[in-house]
Tab-separated table of C-alpha atoms and ligand atoms in Angstrom:
chain	number	residue	atom	x	y	z
L	29	UNK	CA	-30.427	182.622	52.154
L	30	UNK	CA	-30.752	181.459	48.509
L	31	UNK	CA	-33.230	183.242	46.328
L	32	UNK	CA	-35.467	180.598	44.738
L	33	UNK	CA	-36.876	181.641	41.389
L	34	UNK	CA	-40.599	181.139	40.699
L	35	UNK	CA	-41.774	180.509	37.110
L	36	UNK	CA	-45.390	181.168	36.255
L	37	UNK	CA	-47.491	179.346	33.664
L	38	UNK	CA	-51.033	178.364	32.829
L	39	UNK	CA	-50.390	174.626	32.627
L	40	UNK	CA	-47.701	172.341	34.021
L	41	UNK	CA	-47.356	168.869	32.569
L	42	UNK	CA	-45.650	166.452	34.943
L	43	UNK	CA	-44.038	163.729	32.830
L	44	UNK	CA	-41.937	163.448	29.695
L	45	UNK	CA	-43.162	159.993	28.696
L	46	UNK	CA	-45.540	159.316	25.856
L	47	UNK	CA	-48.492	160.801	27.768
L	48	UNK	CA	-46.588	163.910	28.874
L	49	UNK	CA	-45.212	164.470	25.377
L	50	UNK	CA	-48.634	164.048	23.786
L	51	UNK	CA	-50.184	166.441	26.327
L	52	UNK	CA	-47.445	169.000	25.569
L	53	UNK	CA	-48.133	168.681	21.814
L	54	UNK	CA	-51.869	169.243	22.291
L	55	UNK	CA	-51.242	172.132	24.704
L	56	UNK	CA	-48.866	173.813	22.249
L	57	UNK	CA	-51.398	173.391	19.454
L	58	UNK	CA	-53.876	175.262	21.656
L	59	UNK	CA	-51.247	177.933	22.398
L	60	UNK	CA	-51.447	177.267	26.135
L	61	UNK	CA	-48.519	178.698	28.096
L	62	UNK	CA	-46.985	175.406	29.285
L	63	UNK	CA	-44.084	174.126	31.366
L	64	UNK	CA	-43.214	170.420	31.091
L	65	UNK	CA	-41.054	168.613	33.577
L	66	UNK	CA	-39.808	165.053	33.925
L	67	UNK	CA	-36.932	162.625	34.056
L	68	UNK	CA	-36.282	159.638	31.793
L	69	UNK	CA	-39.424	157.876	30.697
L	70	UNK	CA	-40.592	154.736	28.928
L	71	UNK	CA	-40.215	156.457	25.553
L	72	UNK	CA	-36.602	155.446	25.033
L	73	UNK	CA	-37.573	151.807	25.620
L	74	UNK	CA	-40.344	151.946	23.051
L	75	UNK	CA	-40.120	149.969	19.833
L	76	UNK	CA	-41.438	153.019	17.993
L	77	UNK	CA	-44.741	151.333	17.104
L	78	UNK	CA	-47.905	153.158	18.199
L	79	UNK	CA	-50.359	150.562	19.518
L	80	UNK	CA	-53.973	151.680	19.726
L	81	UNK	CA	-55.820	148.529	20.729
L	82	UNK	CA	-54.660	145.027	19.934
L	83	UNK	CA	-55.658	142.396	22.485
L	84	UNK	CA	-58.977	141.860	24.254
L	85	UNK	CA	-59.839	139.974	26.417
L	86	UNK	CA	-56.369	139.540	27.859
L	87	UNK	CA	-56.960	136.028	29.175
L	88	UNK	CA	-57.926	134.639	25.753
L	89	UNK	CA	-55.315	136.787	23.969
L	90	UNK	CA	-57.808	137.577	21.201
L	91	UNK	CA	-55.938	139.712	18.682
L	92	UNK	CA	-57.985	142.262	16.719
L	93	UNK	CA	-57.560	143.319	13.145
L	94	UNK	CA	-59.747	146.399	13.570
L	95	UNK	CA	-58.697	148.486	16.621
L	96	UNK	CA	-61.964	150.438	16.673
L	97	UNK	CA	-64.040	147.268	16.930
L	98	UNK	CA	-61.672	146.116	19.672
L	99	UNK	CA	-62.271	149.375	21.566
L	100	UNK	CA	-66.066	148.938	21.204
L	101	UNK	CA	-65.858	145.476	22.735
L	102	UNK	CA	-63.414	146.586	25.438
L	103	UNK	CA	-65.549	149.447	26.720
L	104	UNK	CA	-68.644	147.222	26.694
L	105	UNK	CA	-66.825	144.631	28.797
L	106	UNK	CA	-64.870	147.103	30.944
L	107	UNK	CA	-66.735	150.413	31.284
L	108	UNK	CA	-64.082	151.673	33.705
L	109	UNK	CA	-61.261	151.512	31.150
L	110	UNK	CA	-59.985	155.045	30.355
L	111	UNK	CA	-61.047	154.580	26.702
L	112	UNK	CA	-64.635	154.326	27.956
L	113	UNK	CA	-64.433	157.999	29.007
L	114	UNK	CA	-63.713	159.073	25.452
L	115	UNK	CA	-65.945	159.136	22.412
L	116	UNK	CA	-64.489	157.199	19.508
L	117	UNK	CA	-64.349	160.431	17.490
L	118	UNK	CA	-62.159	161.949	20.227
L	119	UNK	CA	-59.733	159.019	20.123
L	120	UNK	CA	-59.639	159.322	16.335
L	121	UNK	CA	-58.997	163.086	16.468
L	122	UNK	CA	-56.257	162.592	19.054
L	123	UNK	CA	-54.494	159.943	16.960
L	124	UNK	CA	-54.817	161.937	13.730
L	125	UNK	CA	-53.479	165.108	15.324
L	126	UNK	CA	-50.607	163.307	17.033
L	127	UNK	CA	-49.600	161.547	13.822
L	128	UNK	CA	-49.619	165.001	12.179
L	129	UNK	CA	-47.262	166.245	14.919
L	130	UNK	CA	-44.952	163.313	14.143
L	131	UNK	CA	-44.989	164.271	10.471
L	132	UNK	CA	-44.179	167.882	11.347
L	133	UNK	CA	-41.343	166.571	13.558
L	134	UNK	CA	-40.015	164.725	10.473
L	135	UNK	CA	-40.750	161.282	11.892
L	136	UNK	CA	-43.700	160.240	9.701
L	137	UNK	CA	-45.809	157.187	10.507
L	138	UNK	CA	-47.709	154.888	8.160
L	139	UNK	CA	-51.060	153.335	9.045
L	140	UNK	CA	-54.363	152.041	7.775
L	141	UNK	CA	-57.147	154.071	9.345
L	142	UNK	CA	-59.419	151.176	10.292
L	143	UNK	CA	-56.981	148.343	10.520
L	144	UNK	CA	-54.053	147.222	12.617
L	145	UNK	CA	-50.905	146.285	10.721
L	146	UNK	CA	-48.841	143.165	11.315
L	147	UNK	CA	-45.205	143.913	12.152
L	148	UNK	CA	-42.085	141.914	13.007
L	149	UNK	CA	-40.849	142.113	16.615
L	150	UNK	CA	-37.177	141.890	17.710
L	151	UNK	CA	-37.610	138.182	18.495
L	152	UNK	CA	-39.259	137.285	15.210
L	153	UNK	CA	-42.846	137.059	16.415
L	154	UNK	CA	-45.567	139.010	14.654
L	155	UNK	CA	-47.700	141.556	16.460
L	156	UNK	CA	-50.502	143.865	15.446
L	157	UNK	CA	-50.021	147.575	15.917
L	158	UNK	CA	-51.732	150.731	14.653
L	159	UNK	CA	-49.091	153.135	13.337
L	160	UNK	CA	-45.666	152.112	12.074
L	161	UNK	CA	-42.584	154.351	11.714
L	162	UNK	CA	-41.916	155.030	8.023
L	163	UNK	CA	-38.542	153.287	8.406
L	164	UNK	CA	-40.301	149.994	9.313
L	165	UNK	CA	-43.180	150.081	6.852
L	166	UNK	CA	-41.488	148.101	4.053
L	167	UNK	CA	-41.171	145.262	6.592
L	168	UNK	CA	-44.942	145.210	7.089
L	169	UNK	CA	-45.393	145.131	3.303
L	170	UNK	CA	-42.826	142.336	2.903
L	171	UNK	CA	-44.498	140.310	5.656
L	172	UNK	CA	-47.882	140.740	3.986
L	173	UNK	CA	-46.618	139.863	0.480
L	174	UNK	CA	-44.240	137.149	1.732
L	175	UNK	CA	-41.818	138.185	-1.001
L	176	UNK	CA	-38.153	137.246	-1.162
L	177	UNK	CA	-36.430	139.042	1.717
L	178	UNK	CA	-32.968	139.121	3.284
L	179	UNK	CA	-32.607	139.829	7.037
L	180	UNK	CA	-29.135	140.891	8.160
L	181	UNK	CA	-27.536	140.936	11.575
L	182	UNK	CA	-23.999	141.716	12.721
L	183	UNK	CA	-21.235	139.901	14.528
L	184	UNK	CA	-21.094	141.363	18.057
L	185	UNK	CA	-24.641	142.817	18.102
L	186	UNK	CA	-26.350	141.206	21.070
L	187	UNK	CA	-30.010	140.137	21.237
L	188	UNK	CA	-30.769	140.586	17.561
L	189	UNK	CA	-30.553	137.423	15.516
L	190	UNK	CA	-31.485	137.347	11.834
L	191	UNK	CA	-31.486	133.558	12.035
L	192	UNK	CA	-33.942	133.528	14.925
L	193	UNK	CA	-36.237	135.958	13.123
L	194	UNK	CA	-36.064	133.905	9.898
L	195	UNK	CA	-36.560	130.616	11.774
L	196	UNK	CA	-39.651	132.015	13.526
L	197	UNK	CA	-41.174	133.388	10.341
L	198	UNK	CA	-40.125	130.691	7.846
L	199	UNK	CA	-43.269	128.528	8.312
L	200	UNK	CA	-45.456	131.383	7.038
L	201	UNK	CA	-42.801	133.123	4.935
L	202	UNK	CA	-40.593	130.592	3.097
L	203	UNK	CA	-38.747	133.259	1.097
L	204	UNK	CA	-37.145	134.894	4.155
L	205	UNK	CA	-33.367	134.376	4.460
L	206	UNK	CA	-30.895	135.331	7.244
L	207	UNK	CA	-27.344	136.653	6.901
L	208	UNK	CA	-24.690	137.570	9.467
L	209	UNK	CA	-21.859	139.918	8.492
L	210	UNK	CA	-19.306	142.121	10.241
L	211	UNK	CA	-20.340	145.726	10.685
L	212	UNK	CA	-17.796	147.563	8.620
L	213	UNK	CA	-17.299	150.824	10.475
L	214	UNK	CA	-17.006	150.830	14.262
L	215	UNK	CA	-13.359	149.987	14.795
L	216	UNK	CA	-12.016	146.992	16.639
L	217	UNK	CA	-14.660	146.718	19.407
L	218	UNK	CA	-16.078	143.201	19.719
L	219	UNK	CA	-19.441	144.353	21.163
L	220	UNK	CA	-21.784	146.425	19.070
L	221	UNK	CA	-24.500	148.736	20.362
L	222	UNK	CA	-27.405	149.925	18.186
L	223	UNK	CA	-26.977	153.585	19.133
L	224	UNK	CA	-23.275	153.534	18.263
L	225	UNK	CA	-24.035	151.822	14.913
L	226	UNK	CA	-26.820	154.311	14.155
L	227	UNK	CA	-24.498	157.247	14.757
L	228	UNK	CA	-21.817	155.708	12.562
L	229	UNK	CA	-24.289	155.347	9.677
L	230	UNK	CA	-24.939	159.078	9.720
L	231	UNK	CA	-21.547	159.232	7.953
L	232	UNK	CA	-21.826	158.699	4.189
L	233	UNK	CA	-18.589	156.747	3.885
L	234	UNK	CA	-19.839	154.155	6.406
L	235	UNK	CA	-23.071	153.656	4.484
L	236	UNK	CA	-21.096	152.944	1.339
L	237	UNK	CA	-19.001	150.350	3.212
L	238	UNK	CA	-22.148	148.709	4.613
L	239	UNK	CA	-23.809	148.562	1.187
L	240	UNK	CA	-20.640	147.026	-0.277
L	241	UNK	CA	-20.700	144.323	2.424
L	242	UNK	CA	-24.362	143.435	1.825
L	243	UNK	CA	-24.543	143.702	-2.002
L	244	UNK	CA	-22.934	140.319	-2.849
L	245	UNK	CA	-25.595	138.525	-0.757
L	246	UNK	CA	-28.749	140.126	-2.130
L	247	UNK	CA	-29.462	137.559	-4.874
L	248	UNK	CA	-33.216	137.767	-5.705
L	249	UNK	CA	-34.198	139.616	-2.504
L	250	UNK	CA	-36.908	142.211	-3.069
L	251	UNK	CA	-36.413	143.825	0.309
L	252	UNK	CA	-33.800	143.986	3.054
L	253	UNK	CA	-34.445	143.986	6.820
L	254	UNK	CA	-31.859	145.471	9.199
L	255	UNK	CA	-31.925	146.052	12.948
L	256	UNK	CA	-33.068	149.594	13.765
L	257	UNK	CA	-29.687	151.290	13.322
L	258	UNK	CA	-30.316	153.581	10.362
L	259	UNK	CA	-29.291	156.888	11.931
L	260	UNK	CA	-30.487	158.882	14.927
L	261	UNK	CA	-30.969	162.383	13.558
L	262	UNK	CA	-31.278	161.747	9.820
L	263	UNK	CA	-32.955	158.329	9.476
L	264	UNK	CA	-34.740	159.220	6.236
L	265	UNK	CA	-31.514	160.285	4.520
L	266	UNK	CA	-29.630	157.235	5.829
L	267	UNK	CA	-32.266	154.796	4.586
L	268	UNK	CA	-32.778	156.595	1.259
L	269	UNK	CA	-29.050	156.540	0.594
L	270	UNK	CA	-28.715	152.831	1.385
L	271	UNK	CA	-31.756	152.057	-0.793
L	272	UNK	CA	-30.147	153.999	-3.619
L	273	UNK	CA	-26.840	152.181	-3.173
L	274	UNK	CA	-28.463	148.725	-3.097
L	275	UNK	CA	-31.462	149.324	-5.374
L	276	UNK	CA	-33.841	147.585	-2.955
L	277	UNK	CA	-36.493	148.501	-0.342
L	278	UNK	CA	-34.974	148.589	3.151
L	279	UNK	CA	-36.782	148.364	6.479
L	280	UNK	CA	-35.818	148.395	10.124
L	281	UNK	CA	-36.799	145.835	12.760
L	282	UNK	CA	-36.770	147.197	16.333
L	283	UNK	CA	-34.053	145.900	18.655
L	284	UNK	CA	-34.683	145.168	22.321
L	285	UNK	CA	-34.816	148.273	24.584
L	286	UNK	CA	-33.372	150.857	24.889
L	287	UNK	CA	-33.902	151.170	21.178
L	288	UNK	CA	-32.835	153.619	18.511
L	289	UNK	CA	-36.498	154.253	17.474
L	290	UNK	CA	-37.235	155.185	21.106
L	291	UNK	CA	-34.297	157.598	21.203
L	292	UNK	CA	-35.395	159.110	17.876
L	293	UNK	CA	-38.920	159.548	19.172
L	294	UNK	CA	-37.724	161.360	22.287
L	295	UNK	CA	-35.333	163.635	20.375
L	296	UNK	CA	-37.912	164.436	17.703
L	297	UNK	CA	-40.673	165.315	20.177
L	298	UNK	CA	-38.348	167.417	22.340
L	299	UNK	CA	-37.150	169.340	19.279
L	300	UNK	CA	-40.692	169.808	17.992
L	301	UNK	CA	-41.975	171.074	21.345
L	302	UNK	CA	-39.036	173.458	21.842
L	303	UNK	CA	-39.986	175.062	18.510
L	304	UNK	CA	-43.574	175.468	19.762
L	305	UNK	CA	-42.597	177.361	22.898
L	306	UNK	CA	-43.170	174.636	25.510
L	307	UNK	CA	-40.718	175.289	28.345
L	308	UNK	CA	-39.089	171.975	29.236
L	309	UNK	CA	-37.361	171.475	32.584
L	310	UNK	CA	-35.442	168.283	31.792
L	311	UNK	CA	-34.070	165.752	34.260
L	312	UNK	CA	-35.766	167.374	37.274
L	313	UNK	CA	-38.680	166.241	39.360
L	314	UNK	CA	-41.554	167.914	41.127
L	315	UNK	CA	-40.596	167.235	44.736
L	316	UNK	CA	-43.634	168.774	46.436
L	317	UNK	CA	-47.001	170.052	45.261
L	318	UNK	CA	-49.196	172.383	47.239
L	319	UNK	CA	-52.588	173.885	46.454
L	320	UNK	CA	-52.550	177.590	47.318
L	321	UNK	CA	-55.422	179.688	48.649
L	322	UNK	CA	-55.771	181.310	45.215
L	323	UNK	CA	-56.528	177.847	43.746
L	324	UNK	CA	-53.222	177.621	41.849
L	325	UNK	CA	-50.620	174.943	42.486
L	326	UNK	CA	-47.154	175.730	43.831
L	327	UNK	CA	-44.664	173.095	42.666
L	328	UNK	CA	-41.166	172.697	44.099
L	329	UNK	CA	-38.601	171.485	41.591
L	330	UNK	CA	-35.285	169.750	42.195
L	331	UNK	CA	-33.254	166.571	41.877
L	332	UNK	CA	-34.769	163.355	43.121
L	333	UNK	CA	-31.638	162.471	45.065
L	334	UNK	CA	-31.058	165.743	46.911
L	335	UNK	CA	-34.724	166.548	47.643
L	336	UNK	CA	-33.672	170.225	47.672
L	337	UNK	CA	-35.926	172.820	46.031
L	338	UNK	CA	-34.025	174.600	43.259
L	339	UNK	CA	-36.910	176.509	41.658
L	340	UNK	CA	-40.663	176.849	41.945
L	341	UNK	CA	-43.559	176.899	39.547
L	342	UNK	CA	-46.869	178.621	40.149
L	343	UNK	CA	-49.407	177.162	37.758
L	344	UNK	CA	-53.138	177.484	37.081
L	345	UNK	CA	-53.484	173.769	36.367
L	346	UNK	CA	-51.578	170.499	36.252
L	347	UNK	CA	-51.728	167.426	34.023
L	348	UNK	CA	-50.201	164.547	35.928
L	349	UNK	CA	-48.656	162.103	33.443
L	350	UNK	CA	-46.245	160.502	35.878
L	351	UNK	CA	-46.544	156.906	34.671
L	352	UNK	CA	-46.854	153.919	36.995
L	353	UNK	CA	-43.899	152.397	38.820
L	354	UNK	CA	-41.197	152.796	36.164
L	355	UNK	CA	-41.903	156.520	35.810
L	356	UNK	CA	-42.447	156.786	39.596
L	357	UNK	CA	-45.864	158.358	39.258
L	358	UNK	CA	-46.947	155.613	41.649
L	359	UNK	CA	-44.988	154.164	44.517
L	360	UNK	CA	-45.416	150.587	45.740
L	361	UNK	CA	-44.754	150.469	49.491
L	362	UNK	CA	-44.694	147.344	51.617
L	363	UNK	CA	-48.484	147.268	51.956
L	364	UNK	CA	-50.000	149.970	49.791
L	365	UNK	CA	-49.538	151.656	46.465
L	366	UNK	CA	-49.377	155.430	46.853
L	367	UNK	CA	-49.471	158.452	44.586
L	368	UNK	CA	-46.635	160.387	46.192
L	369	UNK	CA	-47.094	163.953	44.904
L	370	UNK	CA	-50.720	164.930	45.556
L	371	UNK	CA	-51.498	161.989	47.835
L	372	UNK	CA	-54.373	160.972	45.549
L	373	UNK	CA	-56.328	157.793	46.246
L	374	UNK	CA	-55.024	154.853	44.211
L	375	UNK	CA	-57.267	152.056	42.981
L	376	UNK	CA	-55.504	148.801	43.923
L	377	UNK	CA	-56.146	145.244	45.112
L	378	UNK	CA	-57.448	145.101	48.667
L	379	UNK	CA	-54.566	142.993	49.863
L	380	UNK	CA	-50.908	142.985	48.886
L	381	UNK	CA	-51.120	139.220	48.425
L	382	UNK	CA	-53.386	139.899	45.431
L	383	UNK	CA	-50.956	142.181	43.586
L	384	UNK	CA	-49.491	139.315	41.557
L	385	UNK	CA	-50.781	135.943	40.391
L	386	UNK	CA	-48.733	133.005	41.604
L	387	UNK	CA	-47.845	132.224	37.990
L	388	UNK	CA	-45.895	135.158	36.527
L	389	UNK	CA	-47.079	134.256	33.002
L	390	UNK	CA	-50.732	133.881	34.022
L	391	UNK	CA	-52.719	134.890	30.912
L	392	UNK	CA	-55.061	137.018	33.042
L	393	UNK	CA	-52.159	139.341	33.913
L	394	UNK	CA	-51.605	140.728	37.417
L	395	UNK	CA	-54.010	142.881	39.398
L	396	UNK	CA	-51.219	145.383	40.092
L	397	UNK	CA	-51.180	146.120	36.347
L	398	UNK	CA	-54.669	147.636	36.670
L	399	UNK	CA	-53.775	149.880	39.624
L	400	UNK	CA	-53.835	153.637	39.276
L	401	UNK	CA	-55.867	156.799	39.547
L	402	UNK	CA	-59.612	156.775	39.085
L	403	UNK	CA	-60.940	159.755	37.173
L	404	UNK	CA	-64.151	161.512	36.208
L	405	UNK	CA	-65.245	162.275	32.644
L	406	UNK	CA	-62.960	165.341	32.617
L	407	UNK	CA	-59.966	163.168	33.493
L	408	UNK	CA	-59.697	164.665	36.993
L	409	UNK	CA	-58.526	162.209	39.665
L	410	UNK	CA	-61.382	161.472	42.027
L	411	UNK	CA	-61.660	160.886	45.751
L	412	UNK	CA	-63.275	157.868	47.359
L	413	UNK	CA	-66.709	159.431	46.877
L	414	UNK	CA	-66.051	159.740	43.137
L	415	UNK	CA	-65.708	163.551	43.241
L	416	UNK	CA	-62.762	165.376	41.627
L	417	UNK	CA	-60.049	166.039	44.186
L	418	UNK	CA	-59.157	169.377	42.545
L	419	UNK	CA	-61.006	170.983	39.636
L	420	UNK	CA	-57.706	172.010	38.016
L	421	UNK	CA	-55.750	168.731	38.359
L	422	UNK	CA	-55.969	166.233	35.480
L	423	UNK	CA	-54.297	162.888	34.776
L	424	UNK	CA	-53.292	161.033	31.608
L	425	UNK	CA	-51.401	157.956	30.451
L	426	UNK	CA	-50.387	154.813	32.245
L	427	UNK	CA	-50.978	156.288	35.722
L	428	UNK	CA	-54.706	155.738	35.108
L	429	UNK	CA	-56.483	152.754	36.668
L	430	UNK	CA	-58.402	149.914	35.002
L	431	UNK	CA	-56.056	149.364	32.075
L	432	UNK	CA	-53.161	147.020	31.361
L	433	UNK	CA	-51.600	148.753	28.367
L	434	UNK	CA	-48.806	146.244	27.995
L	435	UNK	CA	-51.080	143.206	27.686
L	436	UNK	CA	-53.892	145.010	25.907
L	437	UNK	CA	-51.428	146.469	23.384
L	438	UNK	CA	-52.783	149.990	23.729
L	439	UNK	CA	-49.693	151.802	25.140
L	440	UNK	CA	-49.255	154.790	22.856
L	441	UNK	CA	-52.957	155.082	22.019
L	442	UNK	CA	-53.920	155.238	25.681
L	443	UNK	CA	-51.315	157.942	26.322
L	444	UNK	CA	-52.258	160.022	23.274
L	445	UNK	CA	-56.033	159.806	23.650
L	446	UNK	CA	-56.107	160.489	27.397
L	447	UNK	CA	-53.601	163.359	27.019
L	448	UNK	CA	-55.837	164.879	24.351
L	449	UNK	CA	-58.868	164.678	26.628
L	450	UNK	CA	-56.980	166.050	29.643
L	451	UNK	CA	-55.862	169.101	27.623
L	452	UNK	CA	-59.409	169.620	26.284
L	453	UNK	CA	-60.753	169.467	29.840
L	454	UNK	CA	-58.071	171.871	31.116
L	455	UNK	CA	-59.005	174.356	28.351
L	456	UNK	CA	-62.490	174.585	29.843
L	457	UNK	CA	-61.020	175.935	33.102
L	458	UNK	CA	-59.365	178.912	31.376
I	508	FAD	C1	-40.220	148.271	27.208
I	508	FAD	C2	-41.298	149.132	26.628
I	508	FAD	C3	-41.764	148.837	25.345
I	508	FAD	C4	-42.779	149.600	24.778
I	508	FAD	N1	-43.260	149.294	23.554
I	508	FAD	C5	-44.330	149.936	23.068
I	508	FAD	C6	-44.945	149.557	21.841
I	508	FAD	O1	-44.505	148.634	21.154
I	508	FAD	N2	-46.040	150.228	21.428
I	508	FAD	C7	-46.581	151.251	22.165
I	508	FAD	O2	-47.620	151.780	21.778
I	508	FAD	N3	-45.977	151.666	23.297
I	508	FAD	C8	-44.887	151.031	23.768
I	508	FAD	N4	-44.277	151.455	24.936
I	508	FAD	C9	-44.542	152.772	25.493
I	508	FAD	C10	-45.802	152.928	26.251
I	508	FAD	O3	-46.755	153.358	25.295
I	508	FAD	C11	-45.622	154.001	27.318
I	508	FAD	O4	-44.348	154.095	27.815
I	508	FAD	C12	-46.426	153.668	28.495
I	508	FAD	O5	-47.750	153.556	28.019
I	508	FAD	C13	-46.284	154.669	29.632
I	508	FAD	O6	-46.193	156.036	29.238
I	508	FAD	P1	-46.445	157.213	30.282
I	508	FAD	O7	-46.136	158.503	29.630
I	508	FAD	O8	-47.786	157.054	30.880
I	508	FAD	O9	-45.419	156.924	31.502
I	508	FAD	P2	-43.815	156.897	31.570
I	508	FAD	O10	-43.224	156.601	30.271
I	508	FAD	O11	-43.491	156.031	32.718
I	508	FAD	O12	-43.415	158.389	31.921
I	508	FAD	C14	-43.665	158.967	33.170
I	508	FAD	C15	-42.973	160.298	33.240
I	508	FAD	O13	-43.399	160.985	34.428
I	508	FAD	C16	-42.275	161.530	35.062
I	508	FAD	N5	-42.558	161.756	36.501
I	508	FAD	C17	-43.132	160.905	37.396
I	508	FAD	N6	-43.197	161.518	38.595
I	508	FAD	C18	-42.649	162.756	38.446
I	508	FAD	C19	-42.408	163.846	39.304
I	508	FAD	N7	-42.739	163.830	40.605
I	508	FAD	N8	-41.841	164.950	38.794
I	508	FAD	C20	-41.498	165.027	37.488
I	508	FAD	N9	-41.697	164.017	36.621
I	508	FAD	C21	-42.267	162.900	37.108
I	508	FAD	C22	-41.166	160.539	34.781
I	508	FAD	O14	-39.921	161.139	34.996
I	508	FAD	C23	-41.454	160.225	33.307
I	508	FAD	O15	-40.910	161.236	32.495
I	508	FAD	C24	-43.287	150.702	25.508
I	508	FAD	C25	-42.797	151.016	26.775
I	508	FAD	C26	-41.843	150.219	27.351
I	508	FAD	C27	-41.380	150.563	28.753
């Protein structure tokens, strides 16, 4: 018989997405003995921008300049939204602390405290977000000033077109200019991938070749926009060096997912948390969860495919940050949406026929995008009577009901703020 090891901890965070990572940061700041577990998450698909609150109401697509005013209006109109269970000061504290973690992880963000910032998307549209990676900030400045700017793309790089971006922005930004060149340093391959290009630019010699290829085309450009390929591990050094070589401000524009900024975010947070003593069990799942007589949870850990328990965790409390369908925190069956681990009730449309609108692009969005766990003010999932199912089980992030983070443009903010509150509530059980 195999001897299955049991790890003990105060808190287990299920999920390594934005919500799980934020919860782990807040737990480590509070010196809580924590194990974190999860498989791939939405983080690597992220553009790197941290949205706090951009659009409300969804059906009119009203875009807000001030995210705090947007949150005020949202919680008035939708008192069940997870933001409505937080005071504004708590959301502010959560964002400030998380942006400090990012700085400590050497991935600083730029933001205006009471204002969203307009940024360029991979397809050349403009969106409002809250916090912008340092490597993209000069793009926000250029867009605001409308100064002379060169956008460069590369032969063989799919789904990133400098011409499309310039064409989209030209009506409001006449001094934007596209350029396509060959990427000088990835051999003979005809297809280019952002991650491969980013790794190649970590080498000094390749940066010099790239600068030499761009320099003759700069003319009067005051800034230069490149796809997000400026290094994986040393983005600041890569960008600084290129700026030095070309004597111009350089900014990145995110590419379509999976994106280099998403990979950087994941690597940076994992490295930061390892240094803070959070024990990460990567690429494994919690297969079964059981509440013991002593009130603690026993979690069985293993591979999704094999369903075989490889190790166990005994934990005083759990923060469930399992995401919706992509993260597999929720499971959509033929008739019902289920929460598979704790069998928690899931708020969802009464009938499967109501999950989606008939028009995929319906401005109201789809009811399924509001499905999830209902919670009390301590972020504990509740039963049908509105009572917490377990006093030591909390939830955070996109698994929560009554929000449509993608359409409301509140993805990262929702994850960070609810993770903060879940950790604060867990602390009270200690
Ligand atoms: C394409 C795309 C673009 C995005 N762009 C932006 C953007 O521009 N701005 C922004 O603010 N945000 C953006 N986001 C990110 C978004 O903020 C978050 O990904 C989203 O809000 C969900 O995060 P989450 O942590 O709740 O869930 P997920 O990212 O889905 O993570 C869930 C985690 O739970 C784990 N899990 C689930 N069940 C188990 C189990 N039984 N055992 C162990 N682990 C489990 C999964 O493995 C995963 O690690 C984007 C995301 C995507 C997908």
